[in-house]
């Protein structure tokens, strides 16, 4: 399968080959993984189509027929009528990030700015019945990530998805909505206006034939595309066993970064996110945390919460106290009102521990410096 | 210093030696670290006391005198009058966990059940002005950890500390309060009743002379004792730059586990905890998470949020489809309504990927199984 994908990558496909690939994708019981297997095994969509009835017969399916050409031609007309164009796996316009996943959609109908599919993208997913805190966080992230140059990918659902798309549109407009049904079937209907805005300034995509009404089983499929398109997936608010966790799992399987916004453990809407963080997902407090993790330039990095300084080694050499005056002014000059680690003081003054230790003891006995927990030294003024 | 600690460990000290150690600890400008240095350098408290004036003079302090014996005798009387007894670093009753830290208190006044100082302990710290969610979490943790056999160590402060002590008392009563001031100075005064309960069923300790009123500089010192006594420190609710983070830092320095309860990033009271988790602290949702991390037996382990299953390898060998009937019933029997990873199916059926792959394809084409994102297989009924 990998060989087939690589060999097909970036080819200019003929009209016939594109049509055969679509036809194979629409043949009964050929899902994405099966499509790639058949392509790899038979070398071309045409050969796979020719082999399919025999394979089905060998599997005990007597009446198997591949998708009729008329159905494919009708889908092409319907997609064009919906203002969409078709991207076929194996051609250059197909999103590179998505083509890397083992169950990449064989075909995609796309509307809007296709170039967004080729920019670095971040998936944002979360609860449909999100809290107001969750919605605020989704807006903050969507706007910040869009302004930082990332495409924000989500699923046009209620709640977090809607907030992420809207905020990205308010930012630089870089957002991609992955449809659970056909490209021309806006679900939920209340997001019709949002879908129109995305068509104008962002991009919508669907792997299904136009006209397909989404059913329960289509949502996990949609989620894998969100994950596949993205360098990282941020789960904003998710209960345990929610669809967002399927997206997170797909992202992990695809080698994408998984990040999550925490919440209080007593808030059930945070249980999915907290579980992800406990299992190793990066804790996200805002756009900076995401950008920092992806190595993107950020305006302001959050301050580290703690500076870890080693404790003074218990084996530090002791020596008799003498020549006490020498280092004192250097030490006191270096020690400000903020505590400093002894280790750092050693480096700053370029002296050895054996030189410094007795002078620190002297200053301590003089009451001019104080030792604080954690091996920190402070000046007493 | 390490040598001195080890050499002194578990000795039965004479009355004179104990008194000398207390006297050294109470001598002007001798903090905990200095006490250990002097003990290591001079071999005994008596020798250190004899050397101190000379050391001070060499350091330019002309009028230095060690703590007069009368002061030590008065402290002993005052401590006994407060119902406390003295533990001296280097004797067997001194808490072993605490004796391991480089700035271990030279002496401790203790009231109540001293045996609690020798049980595995968990520190709990957090905000004084805690939210109701934070207080509920502290109570849940305090009770659960106490019931699981751990001593709950905290600082008798308002808020999280109070909730932790109270809940531990309601559990098995295993709680230790580390005082910021003297053993007989209850701070805050409103916790007088709680302190009495702890005296009856738990344990209170102080490194300071009885009668000492706590000042700002005493609180970080108290925090290091909480960390030093504990195998792990759980931060329940803490803003950035709060005292709880000093305890967490001390715990890290001492090699203790640091754990934190998350909160929503928009809640400033969670910023310290979220920062700790982002920096690697374990996310805690309840007592089970703490117990699990410490390898303690737990009643019910939380379910893992996701089962990570590898995707089917893209290099899985392909072979012609034949002998299709053989594995089908085994596969269908194994696949229930819940999706299963192909990998797991391989192990369950004890077949090779090369044997399984074509049969899965057949079943897929027959419409009897479906592939789901993440390499999962489900039966279609």
XYZ file of C-alpha atoms in Angstrom:
762
model
C 0.000 0.000 0.000
C 2.776 2.406 0.917
C 4.526 1.623 -2.352
C 1.363 2.272 -4.283
C 0.847 5.595 -2.558
C 4.386 6.710 -3.140
C 4.387 5.622 -6.779
C 1.125 7.445 -7.413
C 2.125 10.602 -5.640
C 2.117 13.788 -7.652
C 1.309 12.055 -10.926
C -0.776 13.931 -13.451
C -3.652 11.492 -13.789
C -5.636 11.055 -16.997
C -9.359 11.792 -16.978
C -9.997 8.069 -17.352
C -7.731 7.122 -14.457
C -9.338 9.710 -12.171
C -12.753 8.378 -13.124
C -11.680 4.770 -12.521
C -10.312 5.698 -9.098
C -13.585 7.381 -8.176
C -15.491 4.384 -9.532
C -13.392 1.986 -7.446
C -13.987 4.169 -4.380
C -17.744 4.081 -4.970
C -17.924 0.333 -5.547
C -19.873 -1.527 -2.934
C -17.950 -2.402 0.243
C -14.722 -0.758 -0.870
C -13.686 1.476 2.005
C -10.577 3.650 2.109
C -8.254 0.926 3.414
C -9.601 -1.602 0.913
C -9.236 0.939 -1.900
C -5.525 1.381 -1.103
C -5.041 -2.383 -0.810
C -6.669 -3.035 -4.148
C -4.666 -0.242 -5.811
C -1.445 -1.636 -4.374
C -2.286 -5.204 -5.303
C -3.472 -4.522 -8.838
C -1.366 -1.526 -9.811
C -4.204 0.580 -11.226
C -7.826 1.389 -10.576
C -8.788 -0.166 -13.909
C -7.115 -3.478 -13.032
C -8.661 -3.440 -9.566
C -12.116 -2.839 -11.036
C -11.610 -5.760 -13.394
C -10.503 -8.036 -10.535
C -13.178 -7.048 -8.023
C -16.050 -9.330 -9.187
C -13.718 -12.341 -9.076
C -12.482 -11.419 -5.609
C -16.061 -11.045 -4.439
C -17.080 -14.359 -5.964
C -14.137 -16.061 -4.242
C -15.406 -14.487 -1.030
C -18.788 -16.041 -1.601
C -20.571 -12.908 -2.894
C -22.334 -14.076 -6.064
C -23.993 -10.944 -7.393
C -21.182 -8.434 -6.913
C -20.949 -5.624 -9.467
C -18.582 -2.655 -9.448
C -20.045 0.834 -9.358
C -21.679 1.570 -12.740
C -20.038 4.278 -14.827
C -23.316 6.170 -14.959
C -23.289 6.641 -11.192
C -19.794 8.100 -11.329
C -20.687 10.467 -14.134
C -23.760 11.599 -12.229
C -21.633 12.230 -9.097
C -19.216 14.312 -11.140
C -22.060 16.466 -12.461
C -23.605 16.828 -9.024
C -20.288 17.861 -7.453
C -19.625 20.469 -10.096
C -23.187 21.766 -9.719
C -22.486 22.161 -5.995
C -19.549 24.408 -6.839
C -16.981 21.784 -5.813
C -14.060 20.151 -7.523
C -12.712 16.652 -7.148
C -9.270 15.795 -5.758
C -8.159 12.197 -6.330
C -5.607 10.409 -4.166
C -2.420 10.179 -6.173
C -2.550 13.571 -7.853
C -0.565 16.649 -6.912
C -3.451 18.754 -5.598
C -4.433 16.101 -3.084
C -3.372 17.291 0.413
C 0.037 15.842 1.135
C -0.525 15.516 4.907
C -3.693 13.512 4.317
C -2.127 11.257 1.694
C 0.284 9.984 4.334
C -2.329 8.221 6.444
C -3.084 4.569 5.741
C -6.821 5.157 5.342
C -6.552 8.359 3.315
C -9.784 9.166 1.481
C -9.521 7.951 -2.158
C -11.308 11.094 -3.333
C -12.215 14.486 -1.879
C -14.781 17.009 -3.015
C -13.515 20.493 -2.125
C -15.035 23.975 -2.163
C -13.265 27.247 -1.517
C -9.556 27.971 -1.134
C -7.843 24.652 -1.862
C -4.432 26.161 -1.009
C -5.416 26.008 2.677
C -5.139 22.216 2.436
C -1.429 22.592 1.739
C -0.570 24.896 4.659
C 0.460 23.593 8.079
C -2.790 22.811 9.853
C -3.998 22.270 13.403
C -7.129 20.313 14.160
C -9.502 21.574 16.829
C -12.213 19.325 18.193
C -14.456 19.230 21.227
C -17.902 18.911 22.665
C -21.033 19.919 20.791
C -22.648 20.911 24.107
C -19.609 22.891 25.190
C -19.508 25.137 28.240
C -19.090 28.873 27.886
C -15.491 28.475 29.098
C -14.913 25.879 26.400
C -16.375 28.119 23.714
C -14.208 31.042 24.853
C -11.125 28.845 24.774
C -11.998 27.535 21.297
C -12.364 31.103 20.040
C -9.074 32.162 21.577
C -7.254 29.189 20.084
C -8.930 29.436 16.677
C -8.070 33.093 16.295
C -4.527 32.787 17.660
C -3.601 29.794 15.533
C -5.122 31.273 12.392
C -3.265 34.539 12.937
C -0.044 32.587 13.457
C -0.422 31.183 9.947
C -1.977 27.806 10.658
C -5.049 26.420 8.961
C -7.618 25.547 11.625
C -9.297 22.254 10.722
C -12.558 21.203 12.340
C -15.815 19.405 11.625
C -18.484 22.142 11.297
C -20.350 20.621 14.247
C -22.102 22.585 16.973
C -20.129 23.871 19.940
C -16.332 23.789 19.841
C -16.136 23.177 16.062
C -18.331 26.183 15.322
C -16.368 28.431 17.681
C -13.063 27.310 16.158
C -14.197 27.976 12.569
C -15.741 31.338 13.436
C -12.682 32.528 15.319
C -10.337 31.414 12.546
C -12.475 33.363 10.063
C -12.160 36.420 12.298
C -8.395 35.894 12.348
C -6.776 35.358 8.976
C -9.658 33.314 7.620
C -7.640 30.130 7.439
C -10.054 27.351 8.240
C -11.051 24.014 6.725
C -14.354 22.321 7.522
C -14.442 18.575 7.043
C -18.022 17.518 6.283
C -19.466 14.331 7.728
C -21.847 13.975 4.735
C -21.789 15.252 1.179
C -20.163 18.581 0.282
C -23.616 20.086 -0.363
C -25.269 18.727 2.803
C -24.751 21.234 5.595
C -25.094 19.559 8.964
C -26.271 20.863 11.352
C -28.542 23.080 9.248
C -28.032 26.002 11.645
C -24.441 26.208 10.375
C -25.526 27.034 6.836
C -24.397 30.643 7.174
C -21.053 29.565 8.608
C -20.570 27.117 5.720
C -21.178 29.944 3.210
C -18.561 32.097 4.959
C -16.092 29.224 4.868
C -16.784 28.726 1.152
C -15.853 32.378 0.596
C -12.809 32.641 2.852
C -11.866 29.092 3.853
C -12.360 25.627 2.474
C -14.852 22.766 2.910
C -14.118 19.163 2.009
C -15.977 15.828 1.883
C -14.920 12.337 0.905
C -18.511 11.291 0.224
C -20.700 11.693 -2.867
C -22.626 14.960 -2.966
C -26.095 14.590 -1.510
C -25.094 12.058 1.145
C -26.900 12.685 4.434
C -24.476 12.029 7.318
C -25.227 9.059 9.581
C -23.649 8.047 12.885
C -20.968 5.948 11.240
C -19.780 8.886 9.133
C -18.607 10.964 12.089
C -15.608 8.833 13.056
C -14.607 8.846 9.386
C -14.836 12.634 9.359
C -12.729 12.770 12.527
C -9.896 10.782 10.949
C -9.697 13.348 8.141
C -9.468 16.182 10.674
C -6.577 14.340 12.323
C -4.939 13.356 9.056
C -4.867 16.905 7.705
C -3.324 18.301 10.900
C 0.130 18.465 12.448
C -1.520 18.536 15.864
C -4.999 18.019 17.232
C -6.169 20.156 20.143
C -9.068 18.769 22.161
C -10.744 21.759 23.775
C -13.466 20.167 25.882
C -14.414 16.513 25.803
C -16.120 14.077 28.111
C -14.967 10.491 28.394
C -15.900 8.284 25.446
C -16.678 11.233 23.187
C -16.109 11.558 19.474
C -13.288 14.000 20.125
C -11.307 11.183 21.702
C -11.698 9.167 18.504
C -10.087 12.085 16.715
C -7.323 12.166 19.331
C -6.773 8.444 18.943
C -6.590 8.763 15.166
C -4.108 11.621 15.586
C -1.920 9.436 17.810
C -2.106 6.580 15.320
C -1.091 8.945 12.535
C 1.841 10.296 14.532
C 0.254 13.700 15.074
C 0.706 15.677 18.285
C -2.232 15.436 20.648
C -2.905 18.391 22.927
C -5.732 19.070 25.332
C -7.148 21.893 27.417
C -7.536 20.783 31.052
C -10.481 21.379 33.318
C -11.386 20.665 36.897
C -11.760 16.914 37.518
C -15.244 17.488 38.973
C -16.358 18.914 35.626
C -17.402 15.888 33.557
C -16.919 17.909 30.392
C -13.172 17.915 31.119
C -12.769 14.206 31.820
C -11.723 13.303 28.295
C -9.140 16.081 28.130
C -7.728 15.361 31.586
C -7.430 11.702 30.684
C -5.541 12.586 27.515
C -3.137 14.812 29.451
C -2.566 12.114 32.045
C -1.782 9.725 29.207
C 0.796 12.105 27.789
C -1.039 14.713 25.730
C 0.393 18.204 26.046
C -1.506 20.521 28.390
C -2.696 23.596 26.481
C -3.559 26.909 28.174
C -3.783 29.022 25.034
C -2.433 29.483 21.499
C 1.122 30.120 22.721
C 1.343 26.647 24.202
C 0.354 25.107 20.864
C 2.705 27.277 18.825
C 5.575 26.668 21.204
C 5.110 22.905 21.023
C 5.138 23.024 17.224
C 8.256 25.161 17.178
C 6.391 28.079 15.618
C 7.555 31.590 16.443
C 5.521 33.111 19.279
C 5.129 36.663 20.438
C 5.542 35.925 24.094
C 6.544 32.647 25.623
C 4.915 31.885 28.949
C 7.268 32.121 31.862
C 8.431 28.784 33.159
C 6.679 28.063 36.413
C 9.781 27.010 38.259
C 13.487 27.227 37.755
C 15.037 23.978 38.780
C 18.326 24.475 40.562
C 20.338 21.578 41.948
C 20.864 21.439 45.665
C 24.394 22.039 46.888
C 26.189 18.729 46.800
C 26.556 17.146 50.227
C 30.123 16.229 49.306
C 31.214 19.848 48.786
C 34.774 20.086 50.103
C 35.179 21.831 53.442
C 38.224 23.924 54.225
C 39.327 26.076 57.161
C 37.860 29.560 57.197
C 40.370 32.250 56.222
C 40.870 35.041 53.749
C 37.257 35.857 54.373
C 37.243 39.324 52.910
C 38.109 38.342 49.380
C 34.868 37.061 47.885
C 32.391 38.818 50.142
C 31.716 41.910 48.107
C 31.483 39.852 44.921
C 28.956 37.544 46.530
C 26.872 40.332 48.023
C 26.931 42.266 44.775
C 25.706 39.208 42.900
C 22.952 38.364 45.373
C 19.993 40.657 44.870
C 16.661 40.625 46.658
C 15.616 37.519 44.658
C 17.057 34.230 45.890
C 19.761 32.666 43.737
C 20.900 29.060 43.537
C 24.359 28.424 44.990
C 25.166 26.606 41.799
C 24.365 29.684 39.720
C 26.458 31.837 42.044
C 29.400 29.496 41.474
C 29.095 29.926 37.732
C 28.575 33.679 37.900
C 31.626 34.242 40.093
C 33.774 31.636 38.320
C 35.000 30.184 41.610
C 35.089 26.613 42.860
C 32.710 25.208 45.409
C 35.676 24.798 47.780
C 36.431 28.526 47.498
C 32.841 29.632 47.866
C 31.518 27.393 50.655
C 33.457 28.906 53.612
C 32.695 32.449 52.489
C 29.003 31.656 52.336
C 29.172 30.216 55.836
C 30.872 33.387 57.055
C 28.300 35.621 55.462
C 25.561 33.441 56.896
C 27.013 33.715 60.390
C 27.330 37.456 59.899
C 23.628 37.492 59.104
C 24.259 39.077 55.722
C 22.892 36.212 53.648
C 20.229 33.618 54.371
C 19.784 30.121 53.067
C 16.341 29.232 51.830
C 14.786 25.857 51.038
C 15.907 24.343 47.782
C 19.527 25.447 47.991
C 18.711 29.101 47.327
C 20.679 32.005 48.764
C 19.296 35.449 49.484
C 20.870 38.681 50.688
C 19.607 40.017 54.010
C 19.402 43.807 53.818
C 27.331 16.466 55.625
C 25.985 13.236 54.140
C 28.590 11.291 56.081
C 27.661 13.065 59.259
C 23.984 12.309 58.745
C 24.580 8.663 58.015
C 26.997 8.248 60.889
C 24.547 9.849 63.305
C 21.556 7.905 62.106
C 19.735 5.800 64.669
C 22.242 6.454 67.435
C 20.988 6.567 70.977
C 22.125 10.055 71.949
C 23.067 11.045 75.445
C 21.089 13.741 77.205
C 24.108 16.007 76.906
C 24.524 15.391 73.197
C 20.839 16.057 72.531
C 21.109 19.278 74.496
C 24.248 20.318 72.629
C 22.556 19.666 69.292
C 19.587 21.790 70.323
C 21.949 24.469 71.579
C 23.846 24.482 68.270
C 20.551 24.721 66.405
C 19.491 27.704 68.504
C 22.791 29.537 68.197
C 22.572 32.785 66.307
C 22.700 32.507 62.504
C 22.951 28.731 62.464
C 20.269 27.544 60.048
C 19.552 23.939 59.161
C 22.137 23.715 56.379
C 24.776 25.382 58.512
C 23.955 23.073 61.422
C 24.611 20.026 59.236
C 27.816 21.573 57.856
C 29.132 22.324 61.304
C 28.221 18.845 62.554
C 29.977 17.264 59.586
C 33.027 19.485 59.896
C 33.487 19.170 63.648
C 32.124 15.682 64.294
C 29.923 16.577 67.272
C 27.662 19.344 68.471
C 29.990 20.001 71.396
C 32.995 20.506 69.127
C 30.976 22.692 66.785
C 29.808 24.844 69.706
C 33.411 25.215 70.832
C 34.540 26.214 67.341
C 31.718 28.628 66.562
C 33.069 31.789 68.266
C 36.369 31.372 66.451
C 34.631 30.868 63.124
C 32.540 33.964 63.757
C 35.570 36.007 64.725
C 37.345 34.891 61.533
C 34.255 36.042 59.682
C 34.555 39.456 61.282
C 31.833 39.022 63.910
C 33.458 40.184 67.140
C 30.781 39.651 69.754
C 29.513 36.227 68.724
C 28.267 33.926 71.499
C 26.653 30.542 71.175
C 23.163 30.047 72.574
C 23.386 30.105 76.385
C 22.577 26.851 78.134
C 19.835 28.569 80.108
C 17.924 29.335 76.936
C 18.031 25.689 75.896
C 16.899 24.507 79.313
C 14.035 26.987 79.236
C 12.998 25.766 75.762
C 12.999 22.184 76.986
C 10.724 23.114 79.887
C 8.426 25.132 77.640
C 8.127 22.323 75.106
C 7.296 19.760 77.756
C 4.750 22.148 79.261
C 3.133 22.383 75.810
C 2.675 18.608 75.836
C 5.381 18.102 73.215
C 8.515 16.030 73.066
C 11.775 16.752 71.296
C 13.165 14.711 68.405
C 16.800 15.420 67.534
C 18.334 14.785 64.141
C 20.513 11.719 64.431
C 18.347 9.700 66.798
C 16.120 6.784 65.851
C 12.748 8.461 66.465
C 13.572 11.280 64.073
C 11.502 10.758 60.850
C 13.665 8.871 58.409
C 12.164 10.512 55.293
C 12.916 13.960 56.690
C 16.455 13.083 57.740
C 17.326 12.442 54.101
C 16.940 16.052 52.956
C 20.004 18.309 53.001
C 18.301 20.980 55.094
C 16.570 18.617 57.509
C 15.487 20.381 60.716
C 18.108 19.783 63.458
C 15.328 19.372 66.011
C 11.565 18.829 65.975
C 8.993 19.401 68.676
C 6.204 16.868 68.217
C 2.739 16.386 69.751
C 0.409 13.455 69.221
C 1.006 10.150 67.486
C 4.700 10.169 66.576
C 4.348 6.851 64.729
C 2.569 8.733 61.919
C 5.931 10.327 61.081
C 7.266 6.885 60.193
C 4.459 5.832 57.832
C 4.498 6.542 54.099
C 3.202 10.086 53.780
C 1.733 12.291 51.080
C 1.881 16.071 51.275
C -1.148 18.100 50.290
C -0.850 21.814 49.698
C -2.859 24.520 48.006
C -4.454 27.904 48.158
C -5.654 29.495 51.393
C -8.461 31.216 49.457
C -9.446 28.003 47.702
C -12.571 27.618 45.580
C -15.362 25.313 46.663
C -14.248 22.862 43.959
C -10.738 22.969 45.380
C -11.997 22.347 48.909
C -14.101 19.405 47.741
C -11.131 17.928 45.930
C -8.900 18.376 48.991
C -11.451 16.568 51.124
C -11.783 13.734 48.646
C -8.026 13.323 48.416
C -7.413 13.674 52.148
C -9.968 11.035 53.017
C -8.988 8.626 50.249
C -5.270 8.803 50.940
C -5.746 8.472 54.690
C -7.999 5.461 54.224
C -5.426 3.908 51.904
C -2.921 4.001 54.767
C -0.973 7.131 53.962
C -0.246 9.910 56.410
C -1.586 13.171 54.986
C 0.913 15.965 55.671
C -0.080 19.616 55.398
C 0.523 22.994 56.974
C -2.593 23.748 59.091
C -3.242 26.840 56.965
C -6.662 28.041 55.837
C -8.253 26.554 52.738
C -6.749 23.439 51.177
C -4.593 22.582 54.213
C -7.580 22.688 56.550
C -9.725 20.577 54.214
C -6.941 18.007 53.840
C -6.407 17.658 57.612
C -10.131 17.481 58.357
C -10.793 14.861 55.695
C -7.841 12.746 56.814
C -9.194 12.870 60.373
C -12.553 11.677 59.062
C -10.759 8.869 57.257
C -8.310 6.894 59.367
C -7.098 9.911 61.258
C -3.643 9.797 59.764
C -2.557 13.385 59.416
C 0.481 15.452 60.333
C 0.345 19.231 60.645
C 3.638 21.045 60.173
C 3.504 24.312 62.121
C 5.040 27.489 60.682
C 5.696 28.814 64.220
C 6.143 27.172 67.614
C 4.339 23.948 68.510
C 2.098 25.867 70.919
C 1.304 28.750 68.563
C -1.758 27.824 66.512
C -1.900 29.862 63.325
C -4.409 30.815 62.098
C -6.215 31.036 65.447
C -9.456 29.792 63.862
C -7.775 26.385 63.459
C -7.384 25.936 67.204
C -10.112 23.288 67.325
C -8.584 21.445 64.367
C -5.182 21.503 66.060
C -6.692 19.928 69.197
C -8.260 17.154 67.097
C -4.931 16.527 65.400
C -3.216 16.360 68.806
C -5.665 13.628 69.781
C -5.717 11.570 66.585
C -2.848 12.831 64.426
C 0.442 14.596 64.991
C 1.711 18.193 64.971
C 5.350 19.132 64.556
C 7.498 22.297 64.654
C 11.197 22.888 64.208
C 11.036 26.171 66.084
C 11.205 26.943 69.806
C 7.818 26.883 71.520
C 6.237 30.322 71.641
C 7.609 31.471 68.271
C 5.061 33.527 66.351
C 5.273 32.646 62.659
C 6.530 35.330 60.289
C 6.553 35.436 56.494
C 9.995 33.841 56.266
C 8.857 30.824 58.284
C 6.329 29.617 55.720
C 8.805 28.466 53.050
C 10.703 26.659 55.833
C 7.478 24.943 56.887
C 6.808 23.992 53.255
C 10.156 22.231 52.918
C 9.266 20.035 55.901
C 5.930 19.114 54.301
C 7.833 18.095 51.158
C 10.607 16.363 53.054
C 8.248 14.169 55.064
C 6.321 13.071 51.970
C 6.798 10.556 49.190
C 4.704 12.771 46.946
C 3.283 16.272 47.133
C -0.149 16.926 45.636
C -0.913 20.549 44.782
C -4.686 20.882 44.856
C -5.254 24.479 43.784
C -2.537 27.049 43.333
C -2.117 30.269 41.451
C 1.165 31.163 39.805
C 3.902 32.278 42.208
C 2.131 30.867 45.246
C 3.622 29.260 48.320
C 2.355 25.884 47.164
C 4.756 26.065 44.249
C 7.628 26.551 46.699
C 6.568 23.274 48.290
C 6.410 21.649 44.847
C 9.869 22.944 44.040
C 11.263 21.639 47.312
C 9.629 18.275 46.589
C 11.326 18.154 43.185
C 14.662 19.073 44.733
C 14.250 16.311 47.287
C 13.350 13.750 44.617
C 9.712 13.522 45.678
C 6.889 13.003 43.174
C 5.002 16.173 42.326
C 1.343 15.861 41.369
C -1.285 18.502 40.673
C -5.023 18.804 40.191
C -5.785 20.631 36.922
C -8.323 23.348 36.357
C -9.578 25.376 33.455
C -6.895 27.723 32.120
C -9.267 30.686 32.465
C -9.411 30.040 36.224
C -6.418 31.865 37.686
C -6.576 29.638 40.746
C -5.509 26.729 38.519
C -2.579 28.424 36.811
C 0.050 27.079 39.187
C -1.245 23.523 38.940
C -1.598 23.626 35.154
C 1.937 24.976 34.876
C 3.238 22.144 37.056
C 1.448 19.549 34.909
C 2.776 21.105 31.730
C 6.254 20.913 33.244
C 5.823 17.222 33.958
C 3.879 16.885 37.209
C 1.374 14.044 37.210
C -2.230 15.087 36.594
C -4.413 14.031 39.525
C -8.191 13.552 39.281
C -8.691 11.835 42.617
C -7.086 9.554 45.215
C -6.833 6.623 42.791
C -4.498 8.562 40.530
C -2.168 9.275 43.463
C -2.239 5.718 44.757
C -1.679 4.272 41.312
C 1.327 6.500 40.713
C 2.862 5.418 44.019
C 2.254 1.766 43.239
C -0.172 1.435 46.140
C -2.999 -1.079 45.845
C -6.198 0.577 44.665
C -9.789 -0.589 44.829
C -10.658 0.350 41.309
C -8.231 1.529 38.728
C -9.601 4.184 36.401
C -10.203 2.909 32.926
C -7.579 3.961 30.450
C -9.003 6.626 28.218
C -7.811 5.006 25.050
C -6.400 1.705 24.015
C -3.529 2.351 21.705
C -3.443 -0.188 18.923
C -0.998 0.014 16.044
C -2.417 0.517 12.619
C -2.123 -2.459 10.300
C 1.342 -2.283 8.809
C 1.374 -0.925 5.276
C 3.863 -3.649 4.374
C 1.472 -6.487 5.320
C 2.069 -9.272 2.807
C -0.630 -9.712 0.197
C -1.577 -13.111 -1.119
C -4.200 -14.393 -3.556
C -7.629 -14.852 -2.043
C -8.456 -18.525 -1.514
C -9.511 -20.910 1.204
C -11.810 -18.153 2.324
C -14.076 -20.238 4.517
C -11.452 -21.276 7.024
C -10.973 -18.301 9.287
C -14.293 -16.582 8.758
C -16.267 -18.040 11.597
C -13.313 -17.601 13.970
C -13.020 -13.955 12.993
C -16.741 -13.256 13.256
C -16.959 -15.052 16.584
C -14.116 -12.959 17.924
C -15.477 -9.645 16.660
C -18.294 -8.480 18.874
C -20.256 -5.265 18.644
C -17.265 -3.334 20.036
C -14.518 -2.574 17.517
C -11.308 -4.551 17.916
C -7.810 -3.745 16.719
C -6.596 -5.936 13.869
C -3.454 -6.450 15.868
C -5.421 -7.843 18.799
C -7.373 -10.093 16.471
C -4.092 -11.488 15.158
C -2.979 -12.354 18.672
C -6.353 -13.772 19.691
C -6.577 -16.064 16.671
C -2.859 -16.940 16.693
C -2.559 -16.426 12.940
C -0.119 -14.393 10.896
C -0.934 -11.103 9.272
C -0.467 -12.791 5.892
C -3.122 -15.362 6.783
C -5.569 -12.863 8.205
C -5.412 -9.984 5.731
C -7.150 -11.634 2.732
C -9.901 -13.071 4.915
C -10.583 -9.646 6.363
C -10.779 -8.246 2.848
C -13.273 -10.944 1.910
C -15.427 -10.310 4.931
C -15.267 -6.600 4.229
C -16.410 -7.111 0.661
C -19.165 -9.374 1.923
C -20.267 -6.507 4.132
C -19.928 -8.620 7.251
C -17.194 -6.539 8.872
C -16.329 -2.871 8.631
C -13.061 -1.071 9.051
C -13.075 1.935 11.312
C -10.505 4.695 11.760
C -7.489 3.720 13.800
C -7.158 0.186 12.426
C -10.228 -1.052 14.274
C -12.493 -3.787 12.956
C -16.173 -4.192 13.773
C -18.737 -6.830 12.905
C -21.724 -5.643 10.850
C -24.827 -7.416 12.095
